[in-house]
Short mmCIF file of C-alpha atoms and ligand atoms in Angstrom, two decimals:
data_model
loop_
_atom_site.label_atom_id
_atom_site.label_comp_id
_atom_site.label_asym_id
_atom_site.label_seq_id
_atom_site.Cartn_x
_atom_site.Cartn_y
_atom_site.Cartn_z
CA MET A 178 -0.02 -0.05 -0.43
CA PRO A 179 1.31 3.57 -0.84
CA ILE A 180 2.49 6.31 2.50
CA TYR A 181 2.71 9.65 1.52
CA ALA A 182 3.19 12.27 4.21
CA LEU A 183 2.43 16.13 3.79
CA VAL A 184 5.31 18.40 5.84
CA ASP A 185 4.55 22.16 6.71
CA VAL A 186 6.53 24.35 7.89
CA ASN A 187 4.55 25.88 11.42
CA ASN A 188 3.43 29.71 10.14
CA PHE A 189 6.28 29.48 7.56
CA TYR A 190 7.16 33.54 7.43
CA ALA A 191 6.54 34.56 11.13
CA SER A 192 8.97 31.62 12.10
CA ALA A 193 11.20 32.65 9.69
CA GLU A 194 12.10 36.04 10.83
CA ARG A 195 11.98 34.24 14.22
CA LEU A 196 15.27 31.99 13.25
CA PHE A 197 17.30 34.83 13.39
CA ARG A 198 15.75 37.20 16.24
CA PRO A 199 15.52 34.66 19.64
CA ASP A 200 14.17 37.53 21.38
CA LEU A 201 10.88 37.22 19.09
CA ALA A 202 10.55 33.16 20.62
CA ARG A 203 7.58 34.32 22.56
CA ARG A 204 5.86 37.43 21.06
CA PRO A 205 3.59 37.71 18.73
CA VAL A 206 5.41 38.55 14.96
CA VAL A 207 3.02 38.95 11.85
CA VAL A 208 4.22 39.51 7.63
CA LEU A 209 2.44 41.23 6.03
CA SER A 210 2.41 41.36 2.36
CA ASN A 211 3.79 43.57 -0.58
CA ASN A 212 3.55 47.04 -0.02
CA ASP A 213 2.67 46.20 3.85
CA GLY A 214 -0.82 45.79 3.17
CA CYS A 215 -1.72 42.91 4.16
CA ILE A 216 -1.15 40.70 6.84
CA VAL A 217 0.39 37.36 4.99
CA ALA A 218 1.03 35.43 8.26
CA ARG A 219 0.83 34.94 11.86
CA SER A 220 2.62 33.53 14.28
CA ALA A 221 0.39 31.69 17.32
CA GLU A 222 -0.25 34.22 19.87
CA VAL A 223 -2.10 36.69 16.89
CA LYS A 224 -4.13 33.98 15.18
CA ALA A 225 -5.36 33.53 19.20
CA LEU A 226 -5.77 38.03 19.56
CA GLY A 227 -8.82 36.61 16.53
CA VAL A 228 -6.21 38.25 13.70
CA PRO A 229 -7.57 36.74 10.74
CA MET A 230 -5.26 36.45 7.92
CA GLY A 231 -5.72 38.64 5.27
CA GLU A 232 -6.49 41.42 7.14
CA PRO A 233 -5.15 44.88 6.03
CA TYR A 234 -3.09 46.14 8.44
CA PHE A 235 -4.11 49.66 9.42
CA ARG A 236 -7.51 47.84 10.66
CA VAL A 237 -5.84 45.82 13.07
CA ARG A 238 -2.73 48.12 13.99
CA ASP A 239 -3.55 49.33 16.73
CA THR A 240 -4.62 45.34 18.50
CA LEU A 241 -1.14 44.31 17.40
CA GLN A 242 0.76 48.05 19.00
CA SER A 243 -1.15 46.99 22.27
CA ALA A 244 -0.32 43.29 22.60
CA GLY A 245 3.72 43.98 21.96
CA THR A 246 3.24 42.76 17.68
CA ALA A 247 6.92 42.50 15.88
CA VAL A 248 6.06 43.41 12.65
CA PHE A 249 8.01 43.11 9.19
CA SER A 250 7.42 43.04 5.61
CA SER A 251 7.84 40.15 3.08
CA ASN A 252 11.48 39.03 2.62
CA TYR A 253 11.65 36.92 0.05
CA ALA A 254 15.56 36.08 -0.40
CA LEU A 255 14.95 34.71 3.48
CA TYR A 256 12.54 32.72 3.01
CA ALA A 257 13.65 31.20 -0.64
CA ASP A 258 16.74 30.39 1.02
CA LEU A 259 15.41 28.69 4.33
CA SER A 260 12.63 26.98 1.69
CA ALA A 261 14.99 25.33 -0.26
CA ARG A 262 17.31 24.74 3.00
CA VAL A 263 13.50 22.15 4.61
CA MET A 264 13.53 21.18 1.33
CA ARG A 265 17.56 19.58 1.22
CA THR A 266 16.50 18.14 4.19
CA LEU A 267 12.68 16.51 3.83
CA GLU A 268 14.96 14.96 0.36
CA GLU A 269 18.01 13.35 2.91
CA LEU A 270 14.54 11.71 5.00
CA ALA A 271 12.75 10.62 2.03
CA PRO A 272 13.21 7.67 -0.95
CA ALA A 273 10.49 10.63 -3.01
CA VAL A 274 9.37 14.71 -2.04
CA GLU A 275 7.57 16.67 -3.95
CA VAL A 276 7.77 20.16 -3.95
CA TYR A 277 4.59 21.69 -3.77
CA SER A 278 4.56 24.70 -2.64
CA ILE A 279 7.22 26.99 -0.54
CA ASP A 280 6.75 25.54 2.64
CA GLU A 281 5.33 21.79 1.88
CA ALA A 282 6.41 19.31 0.58
CA PHE A 283 4.74 15.39 -0.52
CA LEU A 284 7.18 12.28 0.70
CA ASP A 285 6.28 9.12 -0.75
CA LEU A 286 7.27 6.80 2.41
CA THR A 287 6.23 3.59 0.47
CA GLY A 288 8.18 0.82 1.15
CA LEU A 289 10.71 3.09 4.17
CA ASP A 290 11.59 0.20 7.00
CA ALA A 291 10.31 3.53 9.64
CA LEU A 292 6.98 2.91 8.50
CA SER A 293 6.10 0.35 10.67
CA ASP A 294 5.81 3.36 13.49
CA PRO A 295 4.61 6.34 11.03
CA LEU A 296 3.59 8.88 14.23
CA GLU A 297 7.52 7.78 15.22
CA PHE A 298 9.06 9.02 11.68
CA GLY A 299 6.61 12.16 11.78
CA ARG A 300 8.59 13.15 14.88
CA GLN A 301 12.08 12.44 13.28
CA VAL A 302 11.35 14.52 10.35
CA GLN A 303 10.55 17.89 12.77
CA ALA A 304 13.95 16.75 14.78
CA ARG A 305 15.78 16.75 12.15
CA VAL A 306 13.65 20.54 10.44
CA LEU A 307 14.64 21.87 13.99
CA SER A 308 18.39 20.59 14.20
CA ASP A 309 19.05 21.24 10.53
CA VAL A 310 17.32 24.20 9.13
CA GLY A 311 15.86 25.69 13.12
CA LEU A 312 12.00 25.62 11.86
CA PRO A 313 8.86 24.22 13.66
CA VAL A 314 7.50 21.51 10.75
CA SER A 315 3.65 18.95 11.17
CA VAL A 316 3.86 16.48 9.65
CA GLY A 317 0.23 14.57 8.47
CA ILE A 318 1.14 10.70 6.96
CA GLY A 319 -1.71 8.26 5.23
CA PRO A 320 -2.53 6.42 2.62
CA THR A 321 -3.37 9.14 -0.16
CA LYS A 322 -1.99 12.53 -0.55
CA THR A 323 -5.82 13.76 0.19
CA LEU A 324 -5.33 11.88 3.63
CA ALA A 325 -1.34 13.32 4.02
CA LYS A 326 -2.66 16.44 3.74
CA LEU A 327 -5.94 15.56 6.16
CA ALA A 328 -3.63 14.35 8.99
CA ASN A 329 -1.51 18.10 8.07
CA TYR A 330 -4.65 19.70 9.17
CA ILE A 331 -5.60 17.62 12.19
CA ALA A 332 -2.23 17.67 13.37
CA LYS A 333 -2.10 21.20 13.60
CA GLN A 334 -6.02 21.53 15.39
CA ASP A 335 -5.10 19.64 17.46
CA PRO A 336 -1.56 20.33 20.51
CA GLN A 337 -2.36 17.39 21.51
CA HIS A 338 -0.71 15.48 18.79
CA ASN A 339 2.53 17.56 19.11
CA GLY A 340 2.35 18.63 15.42
CA VAL A 341 2.22 14.58 13.91
CA ALA A 342 -1.17 13.30 12.98
CA CYS A 343 -1.74 10.17 11.10
CA LEU A 344 -4.85 8.89 8.85
CA ARG A 345 -3.61 4.59 7.50
CA GLU A 346 -5.86 2.83 10.10
CA PRO A 347 -9.70 2.85 8.92
CA ASP A 348 -10.59 2.83 11.55
CA ARG A 349 -9.36 6.38 13.36
CA ARG A 350 -10.18 7.16 9.38
CA THR A 351 -13.62 6.53 10.25
CA LYS A 352 -13.72 8.51 13.50
CA ALA A 353 -11.61 11.36 12.56
CA LEU A 354 -12.90 12.35 9.24
CA LYS A 355 -16.79 12.81 10.58
CA ASN A 356 -14.92 16.06 12.29
CA ILE A 357 -13.40 18.54 9.38
CA PRO A 358 -15.72 20.27 7.77
CA VAL A 359 -15.23 19.70 3.60
CA LYS A 360 -14.25 23.11 2.67
CA GLU A 361 -10.88 21.51 4.50
CA VAL A 362 -10.42 19.22 2.28
CA TRP A 363 -7.78 18.80 -0.40
CA GLY A 364 -9.04 20.11 -3.26
CA VAL A 365 -13.10 20.79 -2.53
CA GLY A 366 -12.03 24.47 -1.12
CA GLY A 367 -14.39 27.18 -1.55
CA ARG A 368 -15.36 26.35 -4.56
CA PHE A 369 -17.20 23.37 -4.45
CA ALA A 370 -17.84 23.57 -0.69
CA GLU A 371 -20.77 25.14 -0.77
CA ARG A 372 -22.64 23.06 -3.09
CA LEU A 373 -22.01 20.28 -1.38
CA GLU A 374 -23.44 21.78 2.25
CA ALA A 375 -26.62 22.54 -0.39
CA LEU A 376 -26.45 18.84 -1.00
CA GLY A 377 -25.89 17.81 3.09
CA VAL A 378 -22.09 17.12 2.67
CA ARG A 379 -21.34 19.16 5.48
CA SER A 380 -17.94 17.01 6.39
CA ALA A 381 -14.97 15.25 4.85
CA ALA A 382 -16.54 11.48 6.07
CA ASP A 383 -19.33 12.79 4.44
CA LEU A 384 -17.90 13.37 1.08
CA ALA A 385 -15.76 9.81 1.61
CA LEU A 386 -19.41 8.52 1.44
CA LEU A 387 -21.44 10.09 -1.11
CA ARG A 388 -21.83 7.36 -4.13
CA ASP A 389 -19.48 8.11 -7.42
CA SER A 390 -22.05 8.42 -10.22
CA ARG A 391 -23.70 11.16 -8.11
CA ILE A 392 -20.34 12.87 -7.62
CA ARG A 393 -19.72 12.41 -10.88
CA GLN A 394 -23.29 14.10 -11.83
CA LEU A 395 -23.07 17.15 -10.24
CA PHE A 396 -19.14 18.32 -10.64
CA PRO A 397 -16.20 17.76 -12.13
CA VAL A 398 -14.33 14.38 -12.66
CA THR A 399 -11.53 15.94 -9.56
CA LEU A 400 -13.88 16.12 -6.75
CA ALA A 401 -14.67 11.75 -7.33
CA ARG A 402 -11.02 11.32 -6.92
CA THR A 403 -10.99 13.29 -4.30
CA ALA A 404 -13.75 11.55 -2.40
CA GLU A 405 -11.49 8.58 -3.85
CA GLU A 406 -8.82 9.55 -2.62
CA LEU A 407 -10.17 10.06 0.99
CA ARG A 408 -11.76 6.11 0.50
CA GLY A 409 -8.61 5.89 0.87
CA ARG A 410 -7.63 4.52 -2.53
CA ALA A 411 -5.12 6.47 -4.13
CA CYS A 412 -6.22 8.09 -7.13
CA HIS A 413 -2.65 10.53 -6.80
CA ASP A 414 1.17 10.10 -7.23
CA LEU A 415 4.06 11.98 -5.99
CA ASP A 416 4.85 14.45 -9.00
CA SER A 417 8.34 15.14 -8.48
CA GLU A 418 9.40 16.47 -11.59
CA PRO A 419 7.07 19.58 -12.17
CA ALA A 420 6.44 20.46 -15.72
CA PRO A 421 8.84 22.79 -17.08
CA GLN A 422 7.66 26.20 -16.51
CA GLN A 423 5.81 27.62 -18.87
CA GLN A 424 6.38 31.52 -18.98
CA ILE A 425 7.49 33.79 -16.51
CA ILE A 426 5.98 36.47 -15.27
CA CYS A 427 7.85 39.15 -12.73
CA SER A 428 5.09 41.74 -12.01
CA ARG A 429 4.65 44.75 -8.95
CA THR A 430 2.54 47.30 -8.34
CA PHE A 431 5.06 50.18 -7.19
CA GLY A 432 4.84 51.62 -4.08
CA ALA A 433 3.32 54.73 -5.25
CA PRO A 434 1.75 56.13 -8.79
CA ILE A 435 5.08 56.20 -11.78
CA ARG A 436 4.29 59.33 -13.52
CA GLU A 437 7.03 60.26 -15.53
CA TYR A 438 8.88 58.10 -17.89
CA SER A 439 12.09 57.99 -16.59
CA ALA A 440 10.98 56.33 -13.43
CA MET A 441 9.21 53.22 -15.95
CA ARG A 442 12.01 52.73 -17.76
CA GLU A 443 13.91 52.11 -14.38
CA ALA A 444 10.83 49.20 -13.44
CA VAL A 445 10.33 47.81 -16.49
CA ALA A 446 14.32 47.79 -16.35
CA ASP A 447 13.78 45.59 -12.49
CA TYR A 448 11.75 43.57 -13.98
CA ALA A 449 13.46 42.20 -16.97
CA VAL A 450 16.35 41.76 -15.17
CA ARG A 451 14.39 39.54 -12.72
CA ALA A 452 12.72 37.77 -15.13
CA ALA A 453 15.85 37.40 -17.13
CA GLU A 454 17.77 35.58 -14.22
CA ARG A 455 14.58 33.54 -13.71
CA LEU A 456 14.51 31.87 -16.91
CA ARG A 457 18.32 31.78 -16.05
CA GLY A 458 17.40 29.79 -12.98
CA THR A 459 15.22 27.31 -15.57
CA GLY A 460 17.70 26.26 -17.76
CA GLN A 461 16.08 27.78 -21.23
CA TYR A 462 15.90 30.90 -23.45
CA ALA A 463 12.82 32.71 -23.53
CA GLY A 464 11.01 32.81 -27.91
CA ALA A 465 9.05 35.83 -26.27
CA LEU A 466 9.13 39.16 -24.33
CA THR A 467 5.60 41.32 -23.21
CA VAL A 468 4.88 43.88 -21.19
CA PHE A 469 1.91 45.13 -20.03
CA LEU A 470 1.31 48.25 -18.27
CA ARG A 471 -1.55 49.22 -15.26
CA THR A 472 -3.24 52.31 -13.70
CA ASN A 473 -5.65 52.22 -10.52
CA PRO A 474 -8.92 49.96 -11.65
CA HIS A 475 -9.96 50.89 -8.29
CA LEU A 476 -9.48 55.04 -9.03
CA ALA A 477 -13.00 54.54 -11.36
CA ALA A 478 -12.96 58.61 -11.40
CA GLU A 479 -8.75 58.96 -13.19
CA PRO A 480 -8.30 58.28 -16.84
CA GLN A 481 -7.38 54.24 -16.87
CA HIS A 482 -5.25 53.02 -19.29
CA THR A 483 -3.93 49.26 -19.29
CA PRO A 484 -2.18 48.59 -22.66
CA SER A 485 0.22 45.67 -23.18
CA ALA A 486 3.17 44.29 -26.18
CA SER A 487 4.84 41.40 -27.02
CA SER A 488 7.24 40.73 -29.23
CA ARG A 489 9.01 37.92 -30.86
CA LEU A 490 12.83 37.92 -29.57
CA PRO A 491 15.10 37.58 -32.82
CA VAL A 492 16.88 34.64 -31.65
CA PRO A 493 15.70 32.99 -29.11
CA THR A 494 17.59 34.15 -25.29
CA ALA A 495 18.33 34.45 -21.88
CA ASP A 496 20.14 36.77 -22.20
CA THR A 497 19.49 39.98 -19.90
CA ARG A 498 20.95 42.21 -22.58
CA ASP A 499 18.13 41.28 -25.47
CA LEU A 500 15.37 41.09 -23.32
CA LEU A 501 16.65 44.06 -22.19
CA THR A 502 17.70 46.32 -24.79
CA ALA A 503 12.90 44.49 -26.06
CA ALA A 504 11.58 45.25 -23.07
CA LEU A 505 12.19 48.44 -23.31
CA HIS A 506 11.70 48.87 -26.49
CA ILE A 507 8.58 47.80 -25.79
CA ALA A 508 7.15 50.17 -22.93
CA GLU A 509 8.78 52.98 -25.02
CA GLN A 510 6.13 52.59 -27.27
CA LEU A 511 3.47 51.75 -24.59
CA TRP A 512 3.77 54.59 -22.29
CA GLN A 513 1.19 57.39 -22.82
CA PRO A 514 1.90 60.57 -20.71
CA GLY A 515 -1.21 62.31 -18.25
CA TYR A 516 -1.66 58.52 -16.85
CA ALA A 517 -1.10 57.58 -13.22
CA TYR A 518 0.24 53.74 -13.26
CA ILE A 519 0.43 51.58 -10.89
CA LYS A 520 1.48 48.65 -11.64
CA ALA A 521 3.94 47.06 -14.47
CA GLY A 522 4.92 43.65 -15.39
CA ILE A 523 7.17 41.29 -18.13
CA MET A 524 6.79 38.27 -19.24
CA LEU A 525 8.63 35.67 -21.21
CA ALA A 526 6.82 33.33 -22.93
CA GLU A 527 7.96 30.06 -26.12
CA LEU A 528 10.21 28.89 -23.04
CA GLN A 529 12.18 26.16 -24.64
CA SER A 530 15.24 24.47 -24.66
CA PRO A 531 18.84 26.37 -26.15
CA ALA A 532 19.72 23.47 -28.48
CA ALA A 533 15.78 23.08 -29.21
CA SER A 534 16.23 27.27 -30.61
CA ALA A 535 19.67 26.45 -32.26
CA ASP A 536 19.44 26.04 -35.67
CA LEU A 537 21.49 26.42 -38.45
CA PHE A 538 22.49 30.69 -37.99
CA THR A 539 23.25 30.48 -34.53
CA ASP A 540 26.25 31.61 -33.65
CA HIS A 541 27.40 29.61 -31.06
CA SER A 542 30.81 31.16 -29.70
CA ALA A 543 29.07 34.40 -29.14
CA ARG A 544 25.74 32.08 -26.98
CA ALA A 545 29.15 30.70 -25.11
CA ARG A 546 30.71 34.31 -24.25
CA SER A 547 26.32 35.30 -23.37
CA GLU A 548 26.54 32.09 -21.63
CA GLN A 549 29.44 32.64 -19.44
CA LEU A 550 28.59 36.97 -19.47
CA MET A 551 25.49 35.91 -17.40
CA HIS A 552 26.27 33.07 -15.84
CA THR A 553 29.33 35.28 -13.96
CA VAL A 554 26.93 38.40 -13.26
CA ASP A 555 24.18 35.10 -11.49
CA ALA A 556 26.80 34.03 -9.29
CA ILE A 557 28.44 37.47 -7.60
CA ASN A 558 24.86 38.63 -7.69
CA ARG A 559 23.99 35.43 -5.67
CA ARG A 560 27.30 36.51 -3.54
CA HIS A 561 27.35 39.07 -2.89
CA GLY A 562 23.06 40.56 -3.45
CA GLN A 563 20.73 41.00 -6.38
CA SER A 564 22.08 44.10 -7.28
CA ALA A 565 26.19 43.83 -6.84
CA VAL A 566 25.99 43.74 -11.04
CA THR A 567 23.36 46.14 -12.06
CA PHE A 568 22.73 47.19 -15.89
CA GLY A 569 23.29 50.65 -16.68
CA VAL A 570 19.61 51.61 -16.79
CA GLN A 571 18.30 50.13 -13.44
CA ARG A 572 18.64 52.27 -11.09
CA ARG A 573 20.45 51.69 -7.08
CA GLY A 574 19.04 52.63 -4.20
CA PRO A 575 15.37 53.63 -3.29
CA ALA A 576 13.16 54.66 -5.65
CA GLY A 577 9.74 55.61 -4.91
CA TRP A 578 7.56 53.08 -7.44
CA ARG A 579 9.96 50.27 -5.20
CA MET A 580 7.60 48.26 -3.11
CA ARG A 581 7.28 49.52 0.23
CA ARG A 582 9.15 47.24 2.84
CA LYS A 583 9.15 49.77 5.83
CA ASN A 584 9.65 46.96 7.79
CA LEU A 585 12.02 44.44 6.41
CA SER A 586 14.39 42.03 8.67
CA PRO A 587 18.03 41.71 7.14
CA ALA A 588 18.66 38.64 4.80
CA TYR A 589 20.38 36.75 7.35
CA THR A 590 21.21 33.99 5.02
CA THR A 591 22.11 36.12 1.72
CA ARG A 592 24.45 38.87 2.45
CA TRP A 593 27.26 38.97 3.69
CA SER A 594 26.80 41.42 5.25
CA ASP A 595 23.56 40.94 7.16
CA LEU A 596 25.14 37.48 8.74
CA PRO A 597 24.02 37.05 12.10
CA VAL A 598 26.86 38.14 15.16
CA VAL A 599 26.46 35.99 18.11
CA ARG A 600 28.38 38.10 21.35
MG1 MG B 238 3.20 26.12 6.80
#
């Protein structure tokens, strides 16, 4: 019988912020979204205060302040690095791992000796991640991915479990599923929950009991698979090799609206550089590039302009210089004075392997030089911080359009100058 685990970091961003700040161990911690708008992570203390996920910060600022909360802007460089460390540890513990999100991974444990005692295995995973990385995780185990995810939910809900739960035994499962609202089942969510509830399907157990023919009659086949997985029969296996990315999007809302082309040029250049970096991370070339600009659709009284345009690159490339030239050429054509733009973005498409994009006319030595240069730029930026090497059109240092990140924590793990000092 197959067996899976779902490992999930508890309150990931908040726990990440605490990692290098032991003084915050017992203080409430929140992390805010881009531009410090909404709450995107809460420590347990903040959850206990009743502050909901996604709440605009200004609405709960007073409550948080009087509770002595430490408030952070999102520090993605830190989270991405810690995420990679967690995944590396998990890969040492299980033969196959599927990274499901920045802080969650499925482990295929089928055939693993440790599984004579799954709860003990879960506790070992917790201990290893804690000692290797320093972050707390919860572990859910079950014969299907859907049940492993539910077990993880149970592990988090009830402190009695100490963050590990298993739904392998059918008897235990039937009882546990009765207490879980159907909307908490992976793949149900808000999408189907309301319709299911109208049919009297309120708990995960109700969904498992619903006849297959009835589900197929009323819902997409994906929900029939979910129900089958709740019954303990696996329909999904581990997808360890994620399909190659089809496109790369780099887009952000500005910290303040842009009214001057010079600022827009800097922002577009910045996003093009980031997108190119991510493209090289996938080992692919891009064949086409799109630029889009947006005014604020919520300000109905203001003039609106939301242009976008794409261009096919003369030859597929992963060279920042080529992508920058193309992006700025399009941005210049899209730009119209008199508007207050709040967002811009770059999309790279027609991603392909370098081999597939070569033909009779490919200048291989120019390609090799370009790859060498980009490799060097990426290596320096990885080592010394993202803007150690910049391109001429990029702006160094602060600018009004940059995201507001007033409470950003140091890049503890990715910038030498931000290394924590132990006295
Ligand atoms: Mg999590």
